[in-house]
Amino acid sequence: MKADTAWTVRGPLRLADHDPDARPARSSSREADQARLDALALEIDRLQTLMWAQGQAPGPQAARAPRLLLVLQGLDTSGKDGTARAVFSRCSPLGVRVAAFKAPTEEERARDFLWRVHAQVPRAGELVVFNRSHYEDVLVPVVEGGIDAAERDRRLAQIKAFERLLVESGTTVLKCFLHLSKAEQAKRLQARLDDPDKRWKFQASDLATRAKWDDYQAAYETALAATSTAQATWHLIPADSKSNRNLMVAERVVEALRALKLKAPPTDPALEGLRIDGG
Amino acid sequence: MKADTAWTVRGPLRLADHDPDARPARSSSREADQARLDALALEIDRLQTLMWAQGQAPGPQAARAPRLLLVLQGLDTSGKDGTARAVFSRCSPLGVRVAAFKAPTEEERARDFLWRVHAQVPRAGELVVFNRSHYEDVLVPVVEGGIDAAERDRRLAQIKAFERLLVESGTTVLKCFLHLSKAEQAKRLQARLDDPDKRWKFQASDLATRAKWDDYQAAYETALAATSTAQATWHLIPADSKSNRNLMVAERVVEALRALKLKAPPTDPALEGLRIDGG
């Protein structure tokens, strides 16, 4: 289950060269795919529980327990919420947390753009999903004209230094870009409009963003290429197929957790052979 | 009132070459020095109020207002509390804040060492004093054996990247090392012990730290030399004389604030010539 290197970002990137409807993780059987996703979700639960246990063990070792940050980026309707729901469907909320980043508040804008992001990084043993992230700050203001190219490049360098700090401090940084086609987005936006139960997810600004499709693709290409490092690699996730998207992200999470070689934390030797008195 | 470059750190540092009892900021008159400190404190109040106003002005400009971070480092009894008290004696607490960093808590140790520090950086318009700081993390564990030289060097690089982020985001980073002699520290520790009202400040661990005096001096030399950059320079403050220490730090704060060329923020043109009806 080694990640397919065809879908990792190394150097310059042209998104148009990567088919959003590719399905490298899918088989021909819908049932088999569902069963495999469930098996992956169970494995994520098992490994995540071990990781959390390491962060909770008594003694100073706990502070050095590994932690995982999963960054989910993608345009509107690319499936960030759905991915988080499917991949962690078997996990306990204990030790798994989603941090969603909306447009920054006044207090957040009054600090550097990484301030609110740093506050949300995983503690030892924790698995945190970023639903949007610091990457919005090298996408939205680039396209909408809030910052110039020099400031964008400064931010990209700042992001690399920040992620390096996280990695050097024991965090696995796993970054997934949910790659959606413009046609598929149209279908999904229309479906949101047509369904009264989902209409709350639709915002008029989604259409304004969609109108700048090519600009956002270009901004993503620059940002992903500049920040995909050996320690914090960007993975492209073809996202027109939801089952492919969920399987690919789940595979990468399992792979990242397995690389940590997690074991149950050491326990008090005095507990060995202890029998609880039933009386 | 340009800072004396003899007391700024540029490259390799030998603290023994710098007299902790030097008094470059003092005159021969105690009264004149006190009057000058008061004038500096008033000027800091005036400038800090302008800076705070810029961070509060209506509109998106407020988020880009300048901000000042004063890092105070020094051994026990070097006068970090006293400096903050004297230099900001004329300031309102509105827009001036002291963040003190003690030994990290369990929750803090469960993140990278800069996590709790980043949380406390000044917002736009704000002046924040760090009483101890992220530099403790390249001093205490170095001397006490918690980290090796490779990890220390990683942390020093992480500190430089972090301070660079702050500077590039509009923060002036002013770092002062309160340089105390071993003999003066003995006097001050004894005074704490002898005064029932000050004994609460004394801890048995202060003596254990004092016993490693040379190691701490060496750790400071390495840390200061490695992190004194053009954008975030370390200033040596001879601190055996309290009045010299206060004057020198106050001078540097005034200099940093003046460099911002602060003006009252723009106001609504409609207010021009407005007369309040007394009826």
PDB file of N, CA and C in Angstrom, chain A residues 63 67 107 109-112 114-115 118-119 121 123-124 154 158 161 165-166 168-169, chain B residues 63 67 107 109-112 114-115 118-119 121 123-124 154 158 161 165-166 168-169:
ATOM      1  N   ALA A  63       5.291  13.433  26.358  1.00  0.00           N
ATOM      2  CA  ALA A  63       5.388  14.692  25.609  1.00  0.00           C
ATOM      3  C   ALA A  63       6.081  14.491  24.273  1.00  0.00           C
ATOM      4  N   ARG A  67       2.595  12.493  16.598  1.00  0.00           N
ATOM      5  CA  ARG A  67       1.303  13.141  16.356  1.00  0.00           C
ATOM      6  C   ARG A  67       1.154  13.280  14.847  1.00  0.00           C
ATOM      7  N   GLU A 107      -9.395  39.550  15.179  1.00  0.00           N
ATOM      8  CA  GLU A 107      -8.287  39.222  16.089  1.00  0.00           C
ATOM      9  C   GLU A 107      -7.215  38.384  15.381  1.00  0.00           C
ATOM     10  N   ARG A 109      -6.594  38.410  12.065  1.00  0.00           N
ATOM     11  CA  ARG A 109      -5.900  39.249  11.086  1.00  0.00           C
ATOM     12  C   ARG A 109      -4.894  40.187  11.752  1.00  0.00           C
ATOM     13  N   ALA A 110      -5.072  40.403  13.045  1.00  0.00           N
ATOM     14  CA  ALA A 110      -4.167  41.302  13.778  1.00  0.00           C
ATOM     15  C   ALA A 110      -2.859  40.619  14.161  1.00  0.00           C
ATOM     16  N   ARG A 111      -2.707  39.332  13.812  1.00  0.00           N
ATOM     17  CA  ARG A 111      -1.425  38.618  14.004  1.00  0.00           C
ATOM     18  C   ARG A 111      -0.946  38.095  12.654  1.00  0.00           C
ATOM     19  N   ASP A 112       0.262  37.529  12.639  1.00  0.00           N
ATOM     20  CA  ASP A 112       0.745  36.841  11.443  1.00  0.00           C
ATOM     21  C   ASP A 112      -0.216  35.702  11.098  1.00  0.00           C
ATOM     22  N   LEU A 114       0.058  32.664  10.492  1.00  0.00           N
ATOM     23  CA  LEU A 114       0.268  31.331  11.065  1.00  0.00           C
ATOM     24  C   LEU A 114      -0.123  31.245  12.542  1.00  0.00           C
ATOM     25  N   TRP A 115      -0.456  32.384  13.132  1.00  0.00           N
ATOM     26  CA  TRP A 115      -0.769  32.414  14.566  1.00  0.00           C
ATOM     27  C   TRP A 115      -1.926  31.495  14.935  1.00  0.00           C
ATOM     28  N   HIS A 118      -0.974  27.739  14.254  1.00  0.00           N
ATOM     29  CA  HIS A 118      -0.074  27.142  15.245  1.00  0.00           C
ATOM     30  C   HIS A 118      -0.859  26.734  16.497  1.00  0.00           C
ATOM     31  N   ALA A 119      -1.831  27.564  16.868  1.00  0.00           N
ATOM     32  CA  ALA A 119      -2.631  27.279  18.064  1.00  0.00           C
ATOM     33  C   ALA A 119      -3.344  25.933  17.967  1.00  0.00           C
ATOM     34  N   VAL A 121      -2.301  23.073  16.221  1.00  0.00           N
ATOM     35  CA  VAL A 121      -1.519  21.886  15.844  1.00  0.00           C
ATOM     36  C   VAL A 121      -1.739  20.772  16.866  1.00  0.00           C
ATOM     37  N   ARG A 123      -1.374  18.031  19.709  1.00  0.00           N
ATOM     38  CA  ARG A 123      -0.510  17.771  20.859  1.00  0.00           C
ATOM     39  C   ARG A 123       0.050  16.349  20.704  1.00  0.00           C
ATOM     40  N   ALA A 124       0.965  15.987  21.561  1.00  0.00           N
ATOM     41  CA  ALA A 124       1.563  14.652  21.521  1.00  0.00           C
ATOM     42  C   ALA A 124       0.473  13.587  21.551  1.00  0.00           C
ATOM     43  N   ARG A 154       7.188  35.204   0.376  1.00  0.00           N
ATOM     44  CA  ARG A 154       7.572  35.238   1.795  1.00  0.00           C
ATOM     45  C   ARG A 154       6.720  34.256   2.582  1.00  0.00           C
ATOM     46  N   GLN A 158       7.690  31.059   4.792  1.00  0.00           N
ATOM     47  CA  GLN A 158       7.272  30.980   6.195  1.00  0.00           C
ATOM     48  C   GLN A 158       6.541  29.666   6.472  1.00  0.00           C
ATOM     49  N   ALA A 161       9.096  26.858   6.752  1.00  0.00           N
ATOM     50  CA  ALA A 161       9.797  26.893   8.042  1.00  0.00           C
ATOM     51  C   ALA A 161       8.883  26.410   9.162  1.00  0.00           C
ATOM     52  N   LEU A 165       9.355  23.084  11.548  1.00  0.00           N
ATOM     53  CA  LEU A 165       9.299  23.080  13.016  1.00  0.00           C
ATOM     54  C   LEU A 165       8.411  21.952  13.509  1.00  0.00           C
ATOM     55  N   LEU A 166       7.245  21.799  12.891  1.00  0.00           N
ATOM     56  CA  LEU A 166       6.320  20.746  13.316  1.00  0.00           C
ATOM     57  C   LEU A 166       6.949  19.373  13.122  1.00  0.00           C
ATOM     58  N   GLU A 168      10.139  18.544  12.825  1.00  0.00           N
ATOM     59  CA  GLU A 168      11.294  18.335  13.721  1.00  0.00           C
ATOM     60  C   GLU A 168      10.861  18.148  15.170  1.00  0.00           C
ATOM     61  N   SER A 169       9.634  18.551  15.474  1.00  0.00           N
ATOM     62  CA  SER A 169       9.119  18.375  16.833  1.00  0.00           C
ATOM     63  C   SER A 169       8.284  17.111  16.975  1.00  0.00           C
TER      64      SER A 169
ATOM     65  N   ALA B  63      -5.252  45.971  10.990  1.00  0.00           N
ATOM     66  CA  ALA B  63      -4.583  44.675  11.126  1.00  0.00           C
ATOM     67  C   ALA B  63      -3.115  44.762  10.743  1.00  0.00           C
ATOM     68  N   ARG B  67       3.714  46.593  15.766  1.00  0.00           N
ATOM     69  CA  ARG B  67       3.620  46.016  17.101  1.00  0.00           C
ATOM     70  C   ARG B  67       5.046  45.817  17.596  1.00  0.00           C
ATOM     71  N   GLU B 107       0.711  20.312  29.132  1.00  0.00           N
ATOM     72  CA  GLU B 107       0.092  20.619  27.837  1.00  0.00           C
ATOM     73  C   GLU B 107       1.064  21.356  26.909  1.00  0.00           C
ATOM     74  N   ARG B 109       4.436  21.123  27.043  1.00  0.00           N
ATOM     75  CA  ARG B 109       5.493  20.195  26.622  1.00  0.00           C
ATOM     76  C   ARG B 109       5.005  19.233  25.546  1.00  0.00           C
ATOM     77  N   ALA B 110       3.682  19.087  25.437  1.00  0.00           N
ATOM     78  CA  ALA B 110       3.114  18.170  24.436  1.00  0.00           C
ATOM     79  C   ALA B 110       3.072  18.793  23.044  1.00  0.00           C
ATOM     80  N   ARG B 111       3.532  20.042  22.912  1.00  0.00           N
ATOM     81  CA  ARG B 111       3.673  20.685  21.594  1.00  0.00           C
ATOM     82  C   ARG B 111       5.119  21.111  21.407  1.00  0.00           C
ATOM     83  N   ASP B 112       5.446  21.601  20.184  1.00  0.00           N
ATOM     84  CA  ASP B 112       6.757  22.188  19.952  1.00  0.00           C
ATOM     85  C   ASP B 112       6.951  23.364  20.904  1.00  0.00           C
ATOM     86  N   LEU B 114       7.805  26.338  20.618  1.00  0.00           N
ATOM     87  CA  LEU B 114       7.385  27.684  20.214  1.00  0.00           C
ATOM     88  C   LEU B 114       5.861  27.869  20.263  1.00  0.00           C
ATOM     89  N   TRP B 115       5.129  26.790  20.504  1.00  0.00           N
ATOM     90  CA  TRP B 115       3.660  26.851  20.485  1.00  0.00           C
ATOM     91  C   TRP B 115       3.119  27.854  21.508  1.00  0.00           C
ATOM     92  N   HIS B 118       4.237  31.514  20.532  1.00  0.00           N
ATOM     93  CA  HIS B 118       3.505  32.103  19.402  1.00  0.00           C
ATOM     94  C   HIS B 118       2.143  32.619  19.868  1.00  0.00           C
ATOM     95  N   ALA B 119       1.515  31.867  20.763  1.00  0.00           N
ATOM     96  CA  ALA B 119       0.192  32.268  21.266  1.00  0.00           C
ATOM     97  C   ALA B 119       0.223  33.651  21.914  1.00  0.00           C
ATOM     98  N   VAL B 121       2.332  36.339  21.148  1.00  0.00           N
ATOM     99  CA  VAL B 121       2.944  37.453  20.410  1.00  0.00           C
ATOM    100  C   VAL B 121       1.978  38.632  20.340  1.00  0.00           C
ATOM    101  N   ARG B 123      -0.538  41.492  19.222  1.00  0.00           N
ATOM    102  CA  ARG B 123      -1.447  41.737  18.117  1.00  0.00           C
ATOM    103  C   ARG B 123      -1.105  43.110  17.519  1.00  0.00           C
ATOM    104  N   ALA B 124      -1.707  43.470  16.421  1.00  0.00           N
ATOM    105  CA  ALA B 124      -1.454  44.762  15.780  1.00  0.00           C
ATOM    106  C   ALA B 124      -1.656  45.892  16.780  1.00  0.00           C
ATOM    107  N   ARG B 154      19.061  22.843  16.071  1.00  0.00           N
ATOM    108  CA  ARG B 154      17.770  22.868  15.379  1.00  0.00           C
ATOM    109  C   ARG B 154      16.876  23.942  15.984  1.00  0.00           C
ATOM    110  N   GLN B 158      15.139  27.175  14.382  1.00  0.00           N
ATOM    111  CA  GLN B 158      13.684  27.346  14.471  1.00  0.00           C
ATOM    112  C   GLN B 158      13.340  28.722  15.056  1.00  0.00           C
ATOM    113  N   ALA B 161      13.811  31.365  12.345  1.00  0.00           N
ATOM    114  CA  ALA B 161      12.699  31.349  11.379  1.00  0.00           C
ATOM    115  C   ALA B 161      11.439  31.945  12.001  1.00  0.00           C
ATOM    116  N   LEU B 165       9.443  35.354  10.837  1.00  0.00           N
ATOM    117  CA  LEU B 165       8.000  35.434  10.568  1.00  0.00           C
ATOM    118  C   LEU B 165       7.397  36.651  11.265  1.00  0.00           C
ATOM    119  N   LEU B 166       7.751  36.834  12.526  1.00  0.00           N
ATOM    120  CA  LEU B 166       7.198  37.963  13.283  1.00  0.00           C
ATOM    121  C   LEU B 166       7.614  39.291  12.646  1.00  0.00           C
ATOM    122  N   GLU B 168       8.659  39.893   9.572  1.00  0.00           N
ATOM    123  CA  GLU B 168       8.061  40.068   8.242  1.00  0.00           C
ATOM    124  C   GLU B 168       6.563  40.362   8.323  1.00  0.00           C
ATOM    125  N   SER B 169       5.967  40.054   9.476  1.00  0.00           N
ATOM    126  CA  SER B 169       4.541  40.334   9.659  1.00  0.00           C
ATOM    127  C   SER B 169       4.300  41.660  10.369  1.00  0.00           C
TER     128      SER B 169
END
